[in-house]
Amino acid sequence: MSQTSSGERFGFATNAIHAGQEPDPTTGSVIVPIHATSTYAQDGVGGLRGGYEYSRTGNPTRTALEECLAALESGRFARAFGSGMAATDAVLRAVCRPGNHILIPNDAYGGTFRLVDKILTQWGIEYTPVPLSDLDAVRAAVRPTTRLLWCETPTNPLLTVADIAGLAGIAADADARLVVDNTFASPYLQTPLALGADVVVHSTTKYLGGHSDVVGGAAVTSDPELDEKLAFLQNGAGAVPGPFDAWLTLRGLKTLAVRMDRHCDNAERIAVALGEHPRVRAVYYPGLPTHPGHEVAVKQMRRGGGMISFLVDSEEAALEVCSRTRLFTLAESLGGVESLIEHPGRMTHASTAGSQLQVPAELVRLSVGIEDVDDLLDDLLTALG
Ligand SMILES: *Cc1c(COP(=O)(O)O)cnc(C)c1O
């Protein structure tokens, strides 16, 4: 159902606007309708129109979103979920069985760490956190039972860059699957399936939706067997998005290319300015030539993205900056048109306290929005004092 026919033929921005989004055949509606229905009339028992029977199993608005997502990630199939964590959970359960071992980034998204550490371990999954930017360390951590390599690049919140093609080689040698959480880069900047990944996961809540008005997730693959397992979990466990949420995400996707370019323009200027600021001890931004992952980033990413983290002198100073900005809103999440600031140690990554994944208390994270960059710079520099 979610196989894309147009993915091959058009450029990214065209696919974002048209893939899976033909004018409605019955009315000509140019925009995909919100199919607010739980069930579908059958023409005689089992006589389904267009394959739809119940909206947990399938819904035309969701199908449009899935086809568009597949096209943007250069995948054959996409499955939409009610959140990024629901998509993460579905992928982990599609691939792993009790007794399996998985590798996760040693600075993984806090929610992913929590899901693995607090929930999946109860079901017999073992895990090892590894620095994914170090391929030798990754290779050394593989066990005979390793079935999955979970990658985020750039990571949250330290913007570490992992070599996706290198990891794909390690996964293939180990007969394991490589999953890439592509939330931070978005498919506009990086397409992991083309670099050898088996599955791409998204929190569509972030750049794909892009307007901080909807929570959602997705898993994209070109492997029909994996897709079948994901579809089975989508229907069998039921963590699906409703048609309104699918529609909002689809609307956000249309402008992904232009938004990402502006996010990158603004973030590049802000990263340079932070790097020159006397109160800033370190800037983490893959677009900066001084970033340790810059070379790999240049190889696999179109540009550096819209996320920046930086270190100040103390936790107190970090909390102070977070409380003093006016345009940068103090809030969790990222990827919306508006700029956000947060303190990972106390907010998004509080659940990693005391673990190997704990983040520095002096760290501040920015989600750089698409406002006028001069206004953003003024705001930040004033807050830094
Ligand atoms: C937000 C986020 C998630 C989780 O997605 P939700 O939509 O909040 O469930 C997963 N990975 C990364 C990198 C994220 O930023």
GROMACS .gro file of C-alpha atoms and ligand atoms in nm:
model
  400
    1MET     CA    1   0.000   0.000   0.000
    2SER     CA    2   0.281   0.236   0.084
    3GLN     CA    3   0.499   0.153  -0.207
    4THR     CA    4   0.592   0.463  -0.396
    5SER     CA    5   0.590   0.484  -0.769
    6SER     CA    6   0.711   0.841  -0.800
    7GLY     CA    7   1.011   0.824  -0.561
    8GLU     CA    8   1.257   0.753  -0.839
    9ARG     CA    9   1.148   1.014  -1.089
   10PHE     CA   10   1.135   1.347  -0.910
   11GLY     CA   11   1.354   1.563  -0.691
   12PHE     CA   12   1.314   1.592  -0.316
   13ALA     CA   13   1.102   1.908  -0.301
   14THR     CA   14   0.869   1.776  -0.574
   15ASN     CA   15   0.821   1.447  -0.390
   16ALA     CA   16   0.752   1.631  -0.066
   17ILE     CA   17   0.460   1.806  -0.233
   18HIS     CA   18   0.331   1.533  -0.465
   19ALA     CA   19   0.434   1.179  -0.362
   20GLY     CA   20   0.127   0.990  -0.244
   21GLN     CA   21  -0.078   1.306  -0.297
   22GLU     CA   22  -0.256   1.279  -0.632
   23PRO     CA   23  -0.575   1.491  -0.646
   24ASP     CA   24  -0.861   1.295  -0.486
   25PRO     CA   25  -1.015   1.073  -0.759
   26THR     CA   26  -1.377   1.128  -0.651
   27THR     CA   27  -1.381   1.506  -0.596
   28GLY     CA   28  -1.061   1.643  -0.747
   29SER     CA   29  -0.963   1.779  -0.407
   30VAL     CA   30  -0.606   1.897  -0.460
   31ILE     CA   31  -0.517   1.836  -0.097
   32VAL     CA   32  -0.546   1.487   0.049
   33PRO     CA   33  -0.871   1.480   0.253
   34ILE     CA   34  -0.875   1.400   0.626
   35HIS     CA   35  -1.049   1.064   0.618
   36ALA     CA   36  -1.208   1.086   0.961
   37THR     CA   37  -1.359   0.740   0.963
   38SER     CA   38  -1.299   0.429   1.170
   39THR     CA   39  -1.456   0.185   0.923
   40TYR     CA   40  -1.533   0.139   0.553
   41ALA     CA   41  -1.842   0.010   0.367
   42GLN     CA   42  -1.788  -0.324   0.195
   43ASP     CA   43  -1.946  -0.418  -0.137
   44GLY     CA   44  -2.055  -0.761  -0.019
   45VAL     CA   45  -1.861  -0.953   0.247
   46GLY     CA   46  -1.491  -0.893   0.192
   47GLY     CA   47  -1.556  -0.655  -0.098
   48LEU     CA   48  -1.319  -0.379   0.008
   49ARG     CA   49  -1.293  -0.053  -0.186
   50GLY     CA   50  -0.926   0.030  -0.219
   51GLY     CA   51  -0.822  -0.226   0.042
   52TYR     CA   52  -0.957  -0.041   0.346
   53GLU     CA   53  -1.156  -0.219   0.616
   54TYR     CA   54  -1.074  -0.056   0.954
   55SER     CA   55  -0.866   0.254   1.035
   56ARG     CA   56  -0.624   0.088   1.275
   57THR     CA   57  -0.523  -0.134   0.984
   58GLY     CA   58  -0.526   0.138   0.719
   59ASN     CA   59  -0.658   0.487   0.648
   60PRO     CA   60  -0.620   0.677   0.319
   61THR     CA   61  -0.481   0.993   0.483
   62ARG     CA   62  -0.222   0.780   0.658
   63THR     CA   63  -0.144   0.598   0.333
   64ALA     CA   64  -0.071   0.932   0.163
   65LEU     CA   65   0.168   1.023   0.445
   66GLU     CA   66   0.338   0.683   0.426
   67GLU     CA   67   0.388   0.705   0.050
   68CYS     CA   68   0.535   1.051   0.082
   69LEU     CA   69   0.770   0.945   0.363
   70ALA     CA   70   0.889   0.643   0.163
   71ALA     CA   71   0.965   0.864  -0.137
   72LEU     CA   72   1.156   1.119   0.072
   73GLU     CA   73   1.373   0.853   0.237
   74SER     CA   74   1.429   0.672  -0.097
   75GLY     CA   75   1.265   0.366   0.057
   76ARG     CA   76   1.003   0.132  -0.084
   77PHE     CA   77   0.778   0.123   0.224
   78ALA     CA   78   0.691   0.349   0.515
   79ARG     CA   79   0.472   0.292   0.820
   80ALA     CA   80   0.341   0.581   1.027
   81PHE     CA   81   0.303   0.556   1.404
   82GLY     CA   82   0.147   0.762   1.680
   83SER     CA   83   0.487   0.889   1.800
   84GLY     CA   84   0.857   0.849   1.736
   85MET     CA   85   0.877   0.621   2.039
   86ALA     CA   86   0.595   0.403   1.902
   87ALA     CA   87   0.792   0.368   1.576
   88THR     CA   88   1.111   0.291   1.773
   89ASP     CA   89   0.928   0.029   1.980
   90ALA     CA   90   0.780  -0.133   1.668
   91VAL     CA   91   1.117  -0.154   1.494
   92LEU     CA   92   1.287  -0.302   1.801
   93ARG     CA   93   1.012  -0.561   1.838
   94ALA     CA   94   1.008  -0.639   1.467
   95VAL     CA   95   1.380  -0.722   1.470
   96CYS     CA   96   1.465  -0.844   1.824
   97ARG     CA   97   1.372  -1.156   2.015
   98PRO     CA   98   1.446  -1.247   2.382
   99GLY     CA   99   1.814  -1.329   2.421
  100ASN     CA  100   1.922  -1.087   2.147
  101HIS     CA  101   2.178  -0.819   2.210
  102ILE     CA  102   2.168  -0.470   2.059
  103LEU     CA  103   2.410  -0.178   2.037
  104ILE     CA  104   2.285   0.172   2.111
  105PRO     CA  105   2.468   0.508   2.094
  106ASN     CA  106   2.632   0.610   2.422
  107ASP     CA  107   2.457   0.945   2.380
  108ALA     CA  108   2.125   0.811   2.254
  109TYR     CA  109   1.802   1.008   2.264
  110GLY     CA  110   1.685   0.984   2.627
  111GLY     CA  111   1.352   0.823   2.539
  112THR     CA  112   1.519   0.556   2.327
  113PHE     CA  113   1.757   0.478   2.613
  114ARG     CA  114   1.465   0.458   2.856
  115LEU     CA  115   1.269   0.225   2.628
  116VAL     CA  116   1.566  -0.009   2.591
  117ASP     CA  117   1.693   0.013   2.949
  118LYS     CA  118   1.365   0.010   3.141
  119ILE     CA  119   1.125  -0.181   2.916
  120LEU     CA  120   1.295  -0.404   2.661
  121THR     CA  121   1.541  -0.548   2.917
  122GLN     CA  122   1.231  -0.689   3.093
  123TRP     CA  123   1.168  -0.887   2.775
  124GLY     CA  124   1.515  -1.037   2.759
  125ILE     CA  125   1.690  -0.785   2.533
  126GLU     CA  126   2.049  -0.703   2.630
  127TYR     CA  127   2.221  -0.384   2.524
  128THR     CA  128   2.558  -0.211   2.520
  129PRO     CA  129   2.599   0.166   2.480
  130VAL     CA  130   2.886   0.244   2.240
  131PRO     CA  131   3.040   0.559   2.091
  132LEU     CA  132   2.912   0.518   1.735
  133SER     CA  133   3.165   0.762   1.595
  134ASP     CA  134   3.435   0.503   1.677
  135LEU     CA  135   3.391   0.213   1.434
  136ASP     CA  136   3.655   0.001   1.610
  137ALA     CA  137   3.469   0.036   1.939
  138VAL     CA  138   3.146  -0.065   1.765
  139ARG     CA  139   3.309  -0.370   1.606
  140ALA     CA  140   3.456  -0.472   1.942
  141ALA     CA  141   3.116  -0.450   2.112
  142VAL     CA  142   2.943  -0.689   1.869
  143ARG     CA  143   2.853  -1.027   2.021
  144PRO     CA  144   2.734  -1.346   1.852
  145THR     CA  145   2.381  -1.256   1.974
  146THR     CA  146   2.391  -0.897   1.839
  147ARG     CA  147   2.097  -0.859   1.603
  148LEU     CA  148   2.058  -0.484   1.583
  149LEU     CA  149   2.271  -0.174   1.566
  150TRP     CA  150   2.080   0.141   1.660
  151CYS     CA  151   2.228   0.457   1.517
  152GLU     CA  152   2.150   0.823   1.561
  153THR     CA  153   2.350   1.071   1.361
  154PRO     CA  154   2.390   1.350   1.444
  155THR     CA  155   2.316   1.245   1.802
  156ASN     CA  156   2.105   1.419   2.056
  157PRO     CA  157   2.223   1.631   2.235
  158LEU     CA  158   2.598   1.621   2.156
  159LEU     CA  159   2.567   1.618   1.773
  160THR     CA  160   2.816   1.336   1.738
  161VAL     CA  161   2.839   1.207   1.381
  162ALA     CA  162   2.849   0.837   1.296
  163ASP     CA  163   2.964   0.696   0.963
  164ILE     CA  164   2.646   0.528   0.836
  165ALA     CA  165   2.815   0.335   0.554
  166GLY     CA  166   3.083   0.213   0.796
  167LEU     CA  167   2.820   0.096   1.044
  168ALA     CA  168   2.626  -0.076   0.764
  169GLY     CA  169   2.939  -0.281   0.688
  170ILE     CA  170   2.975  -0.387   1.052
  171ALA     CA  171   2.606  -0.476   1.074
  172ALA     CA  172   2.622  -0.684   0.756
  173ASP     CA  173   2.928  -0.875   0.883
  174ALA     CA  174   2.746  -0.949   1.208
  175ASP     CA  175   2.422  -1.051   1.035
  176ALA     CA  176   2.256  -0.768   1.228
  177ARG     CA  177   2.022  -0.491   1.113
  178LEU     CA  178   2.129  -0.128   1.101
  179VAL     CA  179   1.854   0.112   1.210
  180VAL     CA  180   1.912   0.487   1.178
  181ASP     CA  181   1.708   0.738   1.373
  182ASN     CA  182   1.716   1.018   1.115
  183THR     CA  183   1.516   1.268   1.321
  184PHE     CA  184   1.795   1.524   1.359
  185ALA     CA  185   1.906   1.535   0.996
  186SER     CA  186   1.573   1.475   0.819
  187PRO     CA  187   1.574   1.306   0.477
  188TYR     CA  188   1.650   1.640   0.314
  189LEU     CA  189   2.000   1.635   0.462
  190GLN     CA  190   2.069   1.261   0.473
  191THR     CA  191   1.915   0.937   0.339
  192PRO     CA  192   2.052   0.642   0.541
  193LEU     CA  193   1.888   0.369   0.330
  194ALA     CA  194   2.103   0.482   0.036
  195LEU     CA  195   2.409   0.438   0.262
  196GLY     CA  196   2.322   0.079   0.356
  197ALA     CA  197   2.087   0.112   0.654
  198ASP     CA  198   1.801  -0.141   0.678
  199VAL     CA  199   1.548   0.086   0.848
  200VAL     CA  200   1.509   0.459   0.903
  201VAL     CA  201   1.313   0.576   1.205
  202HIS     CA  202   1.168   0.922   1.255
  203SER     CA  203   1.008   1.125   1.520
  204THR     CA  204   0.793   1.314   1.266
  205THR     CA  205   0.709   1.540   1.561
  206LYS     CA  206   1.030   1.727   1.481
  207TYR     CA  207   1.147   1.856   1.139
  208LEU     CA  208   0.906   1.652   0.927
  209GLY     CA  209   0.594   1.795   1.091
  210GLY     CA  210   0.796   2.110   1.144
  211HIS     CA  211   0.542   2.328   1.324
  212SER     CA  212   0.538   2.185   1.678
  213ASP     CA  213   0.169   2.104   1.644
  214VAL     CA  214   0.161   1.725   1.612
  215VAL     CA  215   0.330   1.416   1.760
  216GLY     CA  216   0.409   1.125   1.528
  217GLY     CA  217   0.661   0.869   1.413
  218ALA     CA  218   0.755   0.656   1.116
  219ALA     CA  219   0.965   0.361   1.006
  220VAL     CA  220   1.089   0.336   0.647
  221THR     CA  221   1.253   0.036   0.482
  222SER     CA  222   1.304  -0.120   0.139
  223ASP     CA  223   1.291  -0.474   0.281
  224PRO     CA  224   0.946  -0.626   0.216
  225GLU     CA  225   0.981  -0.880   0.500
  226LEU     CA  226   1.066  -0.613   0.753
  227ASP     CA  227   0.786  -0.393   0.625
  228GLU     CA  228   0.542  -0.679   0.667
  229LYS     CA  229   0.650  -0.720   1.029
  230LEU     CA  230   0.612  -0.345   1.086
  231ALA     CA  231   0.265  -0.348   0.930
  232PHE     CA  232   0.172  -0.644   1.148
  233LEU     CA  233   0.284  -0.455   1.460
  234GLN     CA  234   0.112  -0.137   1.341
  235ASN     CA  235  -0.217  -0.326   1.323
  236GLY     CA  236  -0.150  -0.582   1.596
  237ALA     CA  237  -0.021  -0.345   1.864
  238GLY     CA  238  -0.214  -0.047   1.729
  239ALA     CA  239   0.013   0.255   1.791
  240VAL     CA  240  -0.116   0.433   1.479
  241PRO     CA  241  -0.163   0.806   1.413
  242GLY     CA  242  -0.514   0.935   1.359
  243PRO     CA  243  -0.609   1.091   1.024
  244PHE     CA  244  -0.588   1.449   1.159
  245ASP     CA  245  -0.233   1.388   1.280
  246ALA     CA  246  -0.136   1.220   0.954
  247TRP     CA  247  -0.276   1.517   0.763
  248LEU     CA  248  -0.091   1.778   0.970
  249THR     CA  249   0.234   1.588   0.921
  250LEU     CA  250   0.171   1.564   0.549
  251ARG     CA  251   0.112   1.939   0.533
  252GLY     CA  252   0.434   2.003   0.721
  253LEU     CA  253   0.630   1.779   0.484
  254LYS     CA  254   0.541   1.994   0.184
  255THR     CA  255   0.778   2.270   0.297
  256LEU     CA  256   1.052   2.048   0.444
  257ALA     CA  257   1.316   2.138   0.182
  258VAL     CA  258   1.277   2.516   0.214
  259ARG     CA  259   1.251   2.499   0.592
  260MET     CA  260   1.564   2.285   0.625
  261ASP     CA  261   1.768   2.522   0.411
  262ARG     CA  262   1.669   2.814   0.634
  263HIS     CA  263   1.730   2.612   0.953
  264CYS     CA  264   2.082   2.541   0.820
  265ASP     CA  265   2.148   2.903   0.709
  266ASN     CA  266   2.053   3.030   1.054
  267ALA     CA  267   2.232   2.756   1.250
  268GLU     CA  268   2.555   2.805   1.053
  269ARG     CA  269   2.566   3.174   1.147
  270ILE     CA  270   2.476   3.111   1.509
  271ALA     CA  271   2.734   2.830   1.547
  272VAL     CA  272   3.009   3.061   1.423
  273ALA     CA  273   2.898   3.343   1.654
  274LEU     CA  274   2.886   3.110   1.956
  275GLY     CA  275   3.232   2.979   1.872
  276GLU     CA  276   3.368   3.335   1.898
  277HIS     CA  277   3.190   3.415   2.225
  278PRO     CA  278   3.411   3.438   2.538
  279ARG     CA  279   3.152   3.270   2.764
  280VAL     CA  280   3.116   2.966   2.536
  281ARG     CA  281   3.365   2.684   2.605
  282ALA     CA  282   3.272   2.455   2.317
  283VAL     CA  283   3.024   2.446   2.029
  284TYR     CA  284   2.887   2.120   1.891
  285TYR     CA  285   2.771   2.166   1.532
  286PRO     CA  286   2.858   1.919   1.252
  287GLY     CA  287   2.868   2.199   0.996
  288LEU     CA  288   3.172   2.356   1.164
  289PRO     CA  289   3.508   2.242   1.022
  290THR     CA  290   3.635   2.215   1.383
  291HIS     CA  291   3.371   1.950   1.467
  292PRO     CA  292   3.538   1.606   1.504
  293GLY     CA  293   3.271   1.450   1.281
  294HIS     CA  294   3.280   1.721   1.015
  295GLU     CA  295   3.451   1.510   0.748
  296VAL     CA  296   3.200   1.227   0.782
  297ALA     CA  297   2.918   1.481   0.794
  298VAL     CA  298   3.035   1.633   0.465
  299LYS     CA  299   3.039   1.283   0.312
  300GLN     CA  300   2.686   1.186   0.412
  301MET     CA  301   2.496   1.506   0.491
  302ARG     CA  302   2.394   1.783   0.254
  303ARG     CA  303   2.445   2.046   0.527
  304GLY     CA  304   2.498   2.072   0.905
  305GLY     CA  305   2.135   2.088   1.019
  306GLY     CA  306   1.948   2.313   1.260
  307MET     CA  307   2.061   2.176   1.598
  308ILE     CA  308   2.346   2.326   1.800
  309SER     CA  309   2.469   2.243   2.150
  310PHE     CA  310   2.723   2.442   2.346
  311LEU     CA  311   2.904   2.437   2.678
  312VAL     CA  312   2.928   2.724   2.921
  313ASP     CA  313   3.128   2.742   3.245
  314SER     CA  314   2.884   2.592   3.492
  315GLU     CA  315   2.539   2.441   3.530
  316GLU     CA  316   2.430   2.769   3.688
  317ALA     CA  317   2.544   2.961   3.379
  318ALA     CA  318   2.366   2.712   3.151
  319LEU     CA  319   2.039   2.746   3.343
  320GLU     CA  320   2.079   3.124   3.338
  321VAL     CA  321   2.115   3.138   2.959
  322CYS     CA  322   1.810   2.913   2.922
  323SER     CA  323   1.603   3.146   3.139
  324ARG     CA  324   1.716   3.470   2.974
  325THR     CA  325   1.634   3.425   2.606
  326ARG     CA  326   1.309   3.576   2.481
  327LEU     CA  327   1.284   3.453   2.121
  328PHE     CA  328   1.433   3.114   2.194
  329THR     CA  329   1.150   2.958   2.393
  330LEU     CA  330   1.251   2.737   2.685
  331ALA     CA  331   1.098   2.404   2.587
  332GLU     CA  332   1.173   2.042   2.504
  333SER     CA  333   1.144   1.911   2.148
  334LEU     CA  334   1.297   2.052   1.832
  335GLY     CA  335   1.260   2.094   1.459
  336GLY     CA  336   0.977   2.347   1.454
  337VAL     CA  337   0.981   2.681   1.273
  338GLU     CA  338   1.025   2.858   1.608
  339SER     CA  339   1.357   2.855   1.794
  340LEU     CA  340   1.380   2.660   2.119
  341ILE     CA  341   1.639   2.642   2.395
  342GLU     CA  342   1.676   2.378   2.664
  343HIS     CA  343   1.898   2.229   2.933
  344PRO     CA  344   1.938   1.861   2.837
  345GLY     CA  345   2.067   1.754   3.181
  346ARG     CA  346   1.750   1.870   3.359
  347MET     CA  347   1.501   1.836   3.075
  348THR     CA  348   1.517   1.597   2.774
  349HIS     CA  349   1.798   1.385   2.917
  350ALA     CA  350   1.706   1.384   3.288
  351SER     CA  351   1.638   1.009   3.263
  352THR     CA  352   2.005   0.943   3.178
  353ALA     CA  353   2.131   1.089   3.512
  354GLY     CA  354   2.373   0.851   3.681
  355SER     CA  355   2.402   0.630   3.372
  356GLN     CA  356   2.673   0.603   3.110
  357LEU     CA  357   2.462   0.833   2.895
  358GLN     CA  358   2.457   1.123   3.138
  359VAL     CA  359   2.510   1.459   2.963
  360PRO     CA  360   2.723   1.751   3.090
  361ALA     CA  361   2.539   1.983   3.328
  362GLU     CA  362   2.699   2.284   3.153
  363LEU     CA  363   2.536   2.194   2.821
  364VAL     CA  364   2.273   2.406   2.645
  365ARG     CA  365   2.087   2.282   2.335
  366LEU     CA  366   1.935   2.499   2.065
  367SER     CA  367   1.681   2.412   1.803
  368VAL     CA  368   1.742   2.698   1.562
  369GLY     CA  369   1.420   2.807   1.396
  370ILE     CA  370   1.357   2.994   1.073
  371GLU     CA  371   1.306   3.343   1.217
  372ASP     CA  372   1.530   3.634   1.106
  373VAL     CA  373   1.877   3.527   1.208
  374ASP     CA  374   1.978   3.874   1.328
  375ASP     CA  375   1.694   3.866   1.581
  376LEU     CA  376   1.803   3.522   1.697
  377LEU     CA  377   2.164   3.633   1.736
  378ASP     CA  378   2.063   3.943   1.932
  379ASP     CA  379   1.854   3.730   2.164
  380LEU     CA  380   2.128   3.475   2.230
  381LEU     CA  381   2.409   3.725   2.272
  382THR     CA  382   2.199   3.929   2.514
  383ALA     CA  383   2.119   3.616   2.715
  384LEU     CA  384   2.487   3.520   2.727
  385GLY     CA  385   2.567   3.869   2.859
  386LIG     C1  386   1.188   1.320   1.982
  386LIG     C2  387   1.277   1.211   1.942
  386LIG     C3  388   1.235   1.077   1.947
  386LIG     C4  389   1.101   1.037   2.003
  386LIG     O1  390   0.995   1.083   1.927
  386LIG     P1  391   0.850   1.122   1.986
  386LIG     O2  392   0.776   1.166   1.866
  386LIG     O3  393   0.871   1.228   2.090
  386LIG     O4  394   0.794   0.997   2.048
  386LIG     C5  395   1.323   0.981   1.902
  386LIG     N1  396   1.446   1.013   1.856
  386LIG     C6  397   1.490   1.139   1.850
  386LIG     C7  398   1.626   1.168   1.797
  386LIG     C8  399   1.408   1.243   1.892
  386LIG     O5  400   1.452   1.369   1.888
   0.00000   0.00000   0.00000
